[in-house]
Amino acid sequence: MLDAATEKLTTLWEHAISIWLSGGWAMIAIAAVSLVMFSLGMHILLRLRAKGFAKVPEKKWRKWINHPEKRKGHIGEILDFVTGGRTLKDTATYFEELRASEIVPFERDLLVMKICVSVAPLLGLLGTVTGMLATFEALASGSGGDKTMGMIAEGISEALVTTETGLVIALPGLLFQHILKRYYERYKAFLAHLETVCNQKLYKKIHKEEKPKVEQVAFTAG
């Protein structure tokens, strides 16, 4: 049973390699693009999951704002960083720095991934053009024998294989990039909501501290 499965996998692997090699040099470029695209996608996914924002309920991190000793994980580190200000302007500055370090790298990597998704079918199309050129060259130079037919078949094979591979790489890449973009938008919305809550709590704290002083000044003046 195991030997039969191994033999079948070996046959499939050799068949896949044969198809891959028949695509010509464009397949190397498509392979490089797909490697960069999916590696970058997995890197983005792991980094977003490591943020842990979806695992911490809002009720919990709201408590963490007023109780620093209970903060944990990456959300706790974020709160340690953004709640150090004494004024709303300080908090805005901290969140601006936070977005520069947390959001900008994701935007850059998602843009690179989007470019890779766009480039994959174009490389397939380029392979199609070179394959068709090889086919026409064989038709123009050959005499119609088996050798000429073989060259024509190689050219058509190269054209079709590169087109198909480019689309096979681009379609799952597009879906993967879309899922990551939605995940990233959730994290971005979480940071925006966190900033609003932190500003509200700081405003109440400042207002609470200033109220007795205002009443004392008014009493002294009266």
PDB file of C-alpha atoms in Angstrom:
ATOM      1  CA  MET A   1       0.000   0.000   0.000  1.00  0.00           C
ATOM      2  CA  LEU A   2       2.746   2.428   1.025  1.00  0.00           C
ATOM      3  CA  ASP A   3       4.926   1.404  -1.914  1.00  0.00           C
ATOM      4  CA  ALA A   4       2.046   1.939  -4.348  1.00  0.00           C
ATOM      5  CA  ALA A   5       1.356   5.392  -2.935  1.00  0.00           C
ATOM      6  CA  THR A   6       5.052   6.305  -3.102  1.00  0.00           C
ATOM      7  CA  GLU A   7       5.296   5.107  -6.690  1.00  0.00           C
ATOM      8  CA  LYS A   8       2.198   7.127  -7.626  1.00  0.00           C
ATOM      9  CA  LEU A   9       3.572  10.257  -5.982  1.00  0.00           C
ATOM     10  CA  THR A  10       6.900   9.780  -7.750  1.00  0.00           C
ATOM     11  CA  THR A  11       5.124   9.452 -11.090  1.00  0.00           C
ATOM     12  CA  LEU A  12       3.085  12.587 -10.434  1.00  0.00           C
ATOM     13  CA  TRP A  13       6.213  14.490  -9.409  1.00  0.00           C
ATOM     14  CA  GLU A  14       8.089  13.455 -12.557  1.00  0.00           C
ATOM     15  CA  HIS A  15       5.064  14.398 -14.666  1.00  0.00           C
ATOM     16  CA  ALA A  16       4.865  17.805 -12.966  1.00  0.00           C
ATOM     17  CA  ILE A  17       8.589  18.413 -13.523  1.00  0.00           C
ATOM     18  CA  SER A  18       8.200  17.439 -17.180  1.00  0.00           C
ATOM     19  CA  ILE A  19       5.337  19.907 -17.629  1.00  0.00           C
ATOM     20  CA  TRP A  20       7.268  22.593 -15.752  1.00  0.00           C
ATOM     21  CA  LEU A  21      10.353  22.199 -17.963  1.00  0.00           C
ATOM     22  CA  SER A  22       8.255  22.316 -21.118  1.00  0.00           C
ATOM     23  CA  GLY A  23       7.252  25.891 -20.254  1.00  0.00           C
ATOM     24  CA  GLY A  24      10.696  27.302 -21.007  1.00  0.00           C
ATOM     25  CA  TRP A  25      12.540  30.123 -19.236  1.00  0.00           C
ATOM     26  CA  ALA A  26       9.339  32.009 -18.333  1.00  0.00           C
ATOM     27  CA  MET A  27       8.546  29.266 -15.816  1.00  0.00           C
ATOM     28  CA  ILE A  28      11.631  30.218 -13.789  1.00  0.00           C
ATOM     29  CA  ALA A  29      10.397  33.795 -13.488  1.00  0.00           C
ATOM     30  CA  ILE A  30       6.876  32.603 -12.577  1.00  0.00           C
ATOM     31  CA  ALA A  31       8.345  30.279  -9.922  1.00  0.00           C
ATOM     32  CA  ALA A  32      10.378  33.147  -8.422  1.00  0.00           C
ATOM     33  CA  VAL A  33       7.321  35.431  -8.319  1.00  0.00           C
ATOM     34  CA  SER A  34       5.137  32.743  -6.723  1.00  0.00           C
ATOM     35  CA  LEU A  35       7.829  32.005  -4.123  1.00  0.00           C
ATOM     36  CA  VAL A  36       8.081  35.682  -3.163  1.00  0.00           C
ATOM     37  CA  MET A  37       4.287  36.149  -3.166  1.00  0.00           C
ATOM     38  CA  PHE A  38       3.326  33.174  -0.994  1.00  0.00           C
ATOM     39  CA  SER A  39       6.325  33.551   1.345  1.00  0.00           C
ATOM     40  CA  LEU A  40       5.420  37.196   1.882  1.00  0.00           C
ATOM     41  CA  GLY A  41       1.767  36.249   2.380  1.00  0.00           C
ATOM     42  CA  MET A  42       2.620  33.700   5.068  1.00  0.00           C
ATOM     43  CA  HIS A  43       4.926  36.247   6.709  1.00  0.00           C
ATOM     44  CA  ILE A  44       2.100  38.823   6.829  1.00  0.00           C
ATOM     45  CA  LEU A  45      -0.372  36.246   8.152  1.00  0.00           C
ATOM     46  CA  LEU A  46       1.948  35.125  10.970  1.00  0.00           C
ATOM     47  CA  ARG A  47       2.710  38.728  11.946  1.00  0.00           C
ATOM     48  CA  LEU A  48      -0.988  39.633  12.064  1.00  0.00           C
ATOM     49  CA  ARG A  49      -1.803  36.556  14.140  1.00  0.00           C
ATOM     50  CA  ALA A  50       1.047  37.430  16.513  1.00  0.00           C
ATOM     51  CA  LYS A  51      -0.631  40.781  17.246  1.00  0.00           C
ATOM     52  CA  GLY A  52      -3.329  38.879  19.157  1.00  0.00           C
ATOM     53  CA  PHE A  53      -5.897  41.679  18.835  1.00  0.00           C
ATOM     54  CA  ALA A  54      -8.681  39.232  17.905  1.00  0.00           C
ATOM     55  CA  LYS A  55      -8.077  37.102  21.007  1.00  0.00           C
ATOM     56  CA  VAL A  56      -8.388  39.859  23.609  1.00  0.00           C
ATOM     57  CA  PRO A  57     -12.021  40.937  24.263  1.00  0.00           C
ATOM     58  CA  GLU A  58     -12.717  44.659  24.283  1.00  0.00           C
ATOM     59  CA  LYS A  59     -13.956  44.485  27.859  1.00  0.00           C
ATOM     60  CA  LYS A  60     -10.565  43.167  28.949  1.00  0.00           C
ATOM     61  CA  TRP A  61      -8.326  45.681  27.177  1.00  0.00           C
ATOM     62  CA  ARG A  62     -10.573  48.527  28.346  1.00  0.00           C
ATOM     63  CA  LYS A  63      -9.778  47.464  31.923  1.00  0.00           C
ATOM     64  CA  TRP A  64      -6.083  47.256  31.062  1.00  0.00           C
ATOM     65  CA  ILE A  65      -6.066  51.017  30.266  1.00  0.00           C
ATOM     66  CA  ASN A  66      -6.701  51.848  33.939  1.00  0.00           C
ATOM     67  CA  HIS A  67      -4.851  48.813  35.357  1.00  0.00           C
ATOM     68  CA  PRO A  68      -1.347  48.641  33.834  1.00  0.00           C
ATOM     69  CA  GLU A  69      -0.331  45.767  36.109  1.00  0.00           C
ATOM     70  CA  LYS A  70      -2.814  43.434  34.354  1.00  0.00           C
ATOM     71  CA  ARG A  71      -1.613  44.094  30.807  1.00  0.00           C
ATOM     72  CA  LYS A  72      -0.315  41.120  28.816  1.00  0.00           C
ATOM     73  CA  GLY A  73       0.949  40.301  25.342  1.00  0.00           C
ATOM     74  CA  HIS A  74       1.281  42.628  22.399  1.00  0.00           C
ATOM     75  CA  ILE A  75      -1.876  44.597  23.242  1.00  0.00           C
ATOM     76  CA  GLY A  76      -0.440  45.215  26.705  1.00  0.00           C
ATOM     77  CA  GLU A  77       2.790  46.489  25.121  1.00  0.00           C
ATOM     78  CA  ILE A  78       0.795  48.835  22.885  1.00  0.00           C
ATOM     79  CA  LEU A  79      -1.099  50.205  25.892  1.00  0.00           C
ATOM     80  CA  ASP A  80       2.179  50.685  27.779  1.00  0.00           C
ATOM     81  CA  PHE A  81       3.394  52.798  24.874  1.00  0.00           C
ATOM     82  CA  VAL A  82       0.303  54.925  24.125  1.00  0.00           C
ATOM     83  CA  THR A  83      -0.963  55.605  27.658  1.00  0.00           C
ATOM     84  CA  GLY A  84       2.176  57.386  28.830  1.00  0.00           C
ATOM     85  CA  GLY A  85       1.004  60.842  27.711  1.00  0.00           C
ATOM     86  CA  ARG A  86      -0.431  63.525  29.977  1.00  0.00           C
ATOM     87  CA  THR A  87      -2.365  65.394  27.280  1.00  0.00           C
ATOM     88  CA  LEU A  88      -4.490  64.452  24.271  1.00  0.00           C
ATOM     89  CA  LYS A  89      -1.745  65.835  22.042  1.00  0.00           C
ATOM     90  CA  ASP A  90       0.784  63.447  23.608  1.00  0.00           C
ATOM     91  CA  THR A  91      -1.560  60.504  22.999  1.00  0.00           C
ATOM     92  CA  ALA A  92      -2.083  61.547  19.369  1.00  0.00           C
ATOM     93  CA  THR A  93       1.689  61.689  18.894  1.00  0.00           C
ATOM     94  CA  TYR A  94       2.137  58.217  20.402  1.00  0.00           C
ATOM     95  CA  PHE A  95      -0.546  56.736  18.154  1.00  0.00           C
ATOM     96  CA  GLU A  96       0.993  58.387  15.128  1.00  0.00           C
ATOM     97  CA  GLU A  97       4.327  56.738  15.949  1.00  0.00           C
ATOM     98  CA  LEU A  98       2.514  53.460  16.595  1.00  0.00           C
ATOM     99  CA  ARG A  99       0.856  53.524  13.170  1.00  0.00           C
ATOM    100  CA  ALA A 100       4.211  54.258  11.533  1.00  0.00           C
ATOM    101  CA  SER A 101       5.708  51.126  13.102  1.00  0.00           C
ATOM    102  CA  GLU A 102       2.638  48.844  12.989  1.00  0.00           C
ATOM    103  CA  ILE A 103       0.668  49.808   9.871  1.00  0.00           C
ATOM    104  CA  VAL A 104       3.206  51.016   7.315  1.00  0.00           C
ATOM    105  CA  PRO A 105       5.123  47.674   7.054  1.00  0.00           C
ATOM    106  CA  PHE A 106       1.841  45.831   6.366  1.00  0.00           C
ATOM    107  CA  GLU A 107       0.854  48.338   3.673  1.00  0.00           C
ATOM    108  CA  ARG A 108       4.260  47.959   2.019  1.00  0.00           C
ATOM    109  CA  ASP A 109       4.193  44.141   2.066  1.00  0.00           C
ATOM    110  CA  LEU A 110       0.582  43.963   0.826  1.00  0.00           C
ATOM    111  CA  LEU A 111       1.521  46.283  -2.039  1.00  0.00           C
ATOM    112  CA  VAL A 112       4.445  44.028  -3.007  1.00  0.00           C
ATOM    113  CA  MET A 113       2.134  41.014  -2.849  1.00  0.00           C
ATOM    114  CA  LYS A 114      -0.433  42.790  -5.046  1.00  0.00           C
ATOM    115  CA  ILE A 115       2.294  43.542  -7.606  1.00  0.00           C
ATOM    116  CA  CYS A 116       3.323  39.864  -7.624  1.00  0.00           C
ATOM    117  CA  VAL A 117      -0.316  38.832  -8.240  1.00  0.00           C
ATOM    118  CA  SER A 118      -0.425  41.189 -11.232  1.00  0.00           C
ATOM    119  CA  VAL A 119       2.961  40.119 -12.593  1.00  0.00           C
ATOM    120  CA  ALA A 120       2.308  36.333 -12.572  1.00  0.00           C
ATOM    121  CA  PRO A 121      -0.258  36.252 -15.444  1.00  0.00           C
ATOM    122  CA  LEU A 122       1.810  38.806 -17.393  1.00  0.00           C
ATOM    123  CA  LEU A 123       4.810  36.478 -17.218  1.00  0.00           C
ATOM    124  CA  GLY A 124       2.527  33.682 -18.399  1.00  0.00           C
ATOM    125  CA  LEU A 125       1.459  35.892 -21.299  1.00  0.00           C
ATOM    126  CA  LEU A 126       5.099  36.618 -22.106  1.00  0.00           C
ATOM    127  CA  GLY A 127       5.761  32.870 -22.168  1.00  0.00           C
ATOM    128  CA  THR A 128       2.799  32.519 -24.527  1.00  0.00           C
ATOM    129  CA  VAL A 129       4.325  35.054 -26.913  1.00  0.00           C
ATOM    130  CA  THR A 130       7.742  33.369 -26.890  1.00  0.00           C
ATOM    131  CA  GLY A 131       6.097  29.969 -27.398  1.00  0.00           C
ATOM    132  CA  MET A 132       4.108  31.217 -30.375  1.00  0.00           C
ATOM    133  CA  LEU A 133       7.248  32.839 -31.832  1.00  0.00           C
ATOM    134  CA  ALA A 134       9.021  29.469 -31.525  1.00  0.00           C
ATOM    135  CA  THR A 135       6.066  27.825 -33.264  1.00  0.00           C
ATOM    136  CA  PHE A 136       6.100  30.277 -36.173  1.00  0.00           C
ATOM    137  CA  GLU A 137       9.871  29.944 -36.442  1.00  0.00           C
ATOM    138  CA  ALA A 138       9.503  26.168 -36.718  1.00  0.00           C
ATOM    139  CA  LEU A 139       6.824  26.573 -39.415  1.00  0.00           C
ATOM    140  CA  ALA A 140       8.993  28.999 -41.370  1.00  0.00           C
ATOM    141  CA  SER A 141      12.236  27.039 -41.208  1.00  0.00           C
ATOM    142  CA  GLY A 142      11.048  23.424 -41.212  1.00  0.00           C
ATOM    143  CA  SER A 143      10.190  21.181 -44.136  1.00  0.00           C
ATOM    144  CA  GLY A 144       7.162  19.551 -42.531  1.00  0.00           C
ATOM    145  CA  GLY A 145       8.870  16.406 -41.236  1.00  0.00           C
ATOM    146  CA  ASP A 146       8.782  14.878 -37.748  1.00  0.00           C
ATOM    147  CA  LYS A 147      11.469  17.280 -36.521  1.00  0.00           C
ATOM    148  CA  THR A 148       9.422  20.296 -37.582  1.00  0.00           C
ATOM    149  CA  MET A 149       6.272  18.882 -36.009  1.00  0.00           C
ATOM    150  CA  GLY A 150       8.209  18.293 -32.802  1.00  0.00           C
ATOM    151  CA  MET A 151       9.403  21.924 -32.739  1.00  0.00           C
ATOM    152  CA  ILE A 152       5.860  23.150 -33.376  1.00  0.00           C
ATOM    153  CA  ALA A 153       4.549  20.975 -30.553  1.00  0.00           C
ATOM    154  CA  GLU A 154       7.223  22.319 -28.183  1.00  0.00           C
ATOM    155  CA  GLY A 155       6.318  25.911 -29.058  1.00  0.00           C
ATOM    156  CA  ILE A 156       2.582  25.349 -28.525  1.00  0.00           C
ATOM    157  CA  SER A 157       3.267  23.471 -25.302  1.00  0.00           C
ATOM    158  CA  GLU A 158       5.405  26.337 -23.987  1.00  0.00           C
ATOM    159  CA  ALA A 159       2.694  28.851 -24.867  1.00  0.00           C
ATOM    160  CA  LEU A 160      -0.112  26.937 -23.146  1.00  0.00           C
ATOM    161  CA  VAL A 161       1.832  25.799 -20.083  1.00  0.00           C
ATOM    162  CA  THR A 162       3.082  29.296 -19.199  1.00  0.00           C
ATOM    163  CA  THR A 163      -0.396  30.807 -19.644  1.00  0.00           C
ATOM    164  CA  GLU A 164      -1.987  28.176 -17.453  1.00  0.00           C
ATOM    165  CA  THR A 165       0.735  28.373 -14.790  1.00  0.00           C
ATOM    166  CA  GLY A 166       0.541  32.159 -14.629  1.00  0.00           C
ATOM    167  CA  LEU A 167      -3.214  31.977 -13.988  1.00  0.00           C
ATOM    168  CA  VAL A 168      -2.873  29.077 -11.524  1.00  0.00           C
ATOM    169  CA  ILE A 169      -0.382  31.154  -9.514  1.00  0.00           C
ATOM    170  CA  ALA A 170      -2.315  34.428  -9.750  1.00  0.00           C
ATOM    171  CA  LEU A 171      -5.810  33.223  -8.762  1.00  0.00           C
ATOM    172  CA  PRO A 172      -4.969  31.726  -5.332  1.00  0.00           C
ATOM    173  CA  GLY A 173      -2.521  34.598  -4.813  1.00  0.00           C
ATOM    174  CA  LEU A 174      -5.326  37.101  -5.414  1.00  0.00           C
ATOM    175  CA  LEU A 175      -7.609  35.297  -2.953  1.00  0.00           C
ATOM    176  CA  PHE A 176      -4.815  35.070  -0.372  1.00  0.00           C
ATOM    177  CA  GLN A 177      -4.012  38.772  -0.754  1.00  0.00           C
ATOM    178  CA  HIS A 178      -7.697  39.673  -0.366  1.00  0.00           C
ATOM    179  CA  ILE A 179      -7.990  37.648   2.868  1.00  0.00           C
ATOM    180  CA  LEU A 180      -4.839  39.253   4.275  1.00  0.00           C
ATOM    181  CA  LYS A 181      -6.082  42.720   3.311  1.00  0.00           C
ATOM    182  CA  ARG A 182      -9.322  42.156   5.251  1.00  0.00           C
ATOM    183  CA  TYR A 183      -7.325  40.846   8.229  1.00  0.00           C
ATOM    184  CA  TYR A 184      -5.090  43.915   8.064  1.00  0.00           C
ATOM    185  CA  GLU A 185      -8.109  46.257   7.850  1.00  0.00           C
ATOM    186  CA  ARG A 186      -9.477  44.670  11.039  1.00  0.00           C
ATOM    187  CA  TYR A 187      -6.192  45.378  12.828  1.00  0.00           C
ATOM    188  CA  LYS A 188      -6.161  48.949  11.522  1.00  0.00           C
ATOM    189  CA  ALA A 189      -9.761  49.455  12.731  1.00  0.00           C
ATOM    190  CA  PHE A 190      -8.799  47.996  16.105  1.00  0.00           C
ATOM    191  CA  LEU A 191      -5.990  50.548  16.536  1.00  0.00           C
ATOM    192  CA  ALA A 192      -8.341  53.394  15.537  1.00  0.00           C
ATOM    193  CA  HIS A 193     -10.923  52.219  18.079  1.00  0.00           C
ATOM    194  CA  LEU A 194      -8.214  51.852  20.727  1.00  0.00           C
ATOM    195  CA  GLU A 195      -7.102  55.435  20.100  1.00  0.00           C
ATOM    196  CA  THR A 196     -10.666  56.702  20.518  1.00  0.00           C
ATOM    197  CA  VAL A 197     -11.141  54.843  23.807  1.00  0.00           C
ATOM    198  CA  CYS A 198      -7.758  56.007  25.163  1.00  0.00           C
ATOM    199  CA  ASN A 199      -8.589  59.631  24.274  1.00  0.00           C
ATOM    200  CA  GLN A 200     -11.998  59.376  25.956  1.00  0.00           C
ATOM    201  CA  LYS A 201     -10.528  57.970  29.163  1.00  0.00           C
ATOM    202  CA  LEU A 202      -7.721  60.536  29.211  1.00  0.00           C
ATOM    203  CA  TYR A 203     -10.197  63.378  28.623  1.00  0.00           C
ATOM    204  CA  LYS A 204     -12.349  62.221  31.544  1.00  0.00           C
ATOM    205  CA  LYS A 205      -9.261  61.925  33.738  1.00  0.00           C
ATOM    206  CA  ILE A 206      -8.049  65.431  32.857  1.00  0.00           C
ATOM    207  CA  HIS A 207     -11.538  66.895  33.336  1.00  0.00           C
ATOM    208  CA  LYS A 208     -11.860  65.144  36.708  1.00  0.00           C
ATOM    209  CA  GLU A 209      -8.498  66.531  37.889  1.00  0.00           C
ATOM    210  CA  GLU A 210      -9.235  70.081  36.733  1.00  0.00           C
ATOM    211  CA  LYS A 211     -12.755  70.309  38.177  1.00  0.00           C
ATOM    212  CA  PRO A 212     -11.738  70.766  41.870  1.00  0.00           C
ATOM    213  CA  LYS A 213      -9.185  73.424  40.873  1.00  0.00           C
ATOM    214  CA  VAL A 214     -11.820  75.397  38.968  1.00  0.00           C
ATOM    215  CA  GLU A 215     -14.242  75.158  41.886  1.00  0.00           C
ATOM    216  CA  GLN A 216     -11.523  76.306  44.309  1.00  0.00           C
ATOM    217  CA  VAL A 217     -10.660  79.315  42.128  1.00  0.00           C
ATOM    218  CA  ALA A 218     -14.348  80.216  41.852  1.00  0.00           C
ATOM    219  CA  PHE A 219     -14.791  79.896  45.633  1.00  0.00           C
ATOM    220  CA  THR A 220     -11.727  82.101  46.284  1.00  0.00           C
ATOM    221  CA  ALA A 221     -12.935  84.741  43.837  1.00  0.00           C
ATOM    222  CA  GLY A 222     -16.430  84.736  45.411  1.00  0.00           C
TER     223      GLY A 222
END
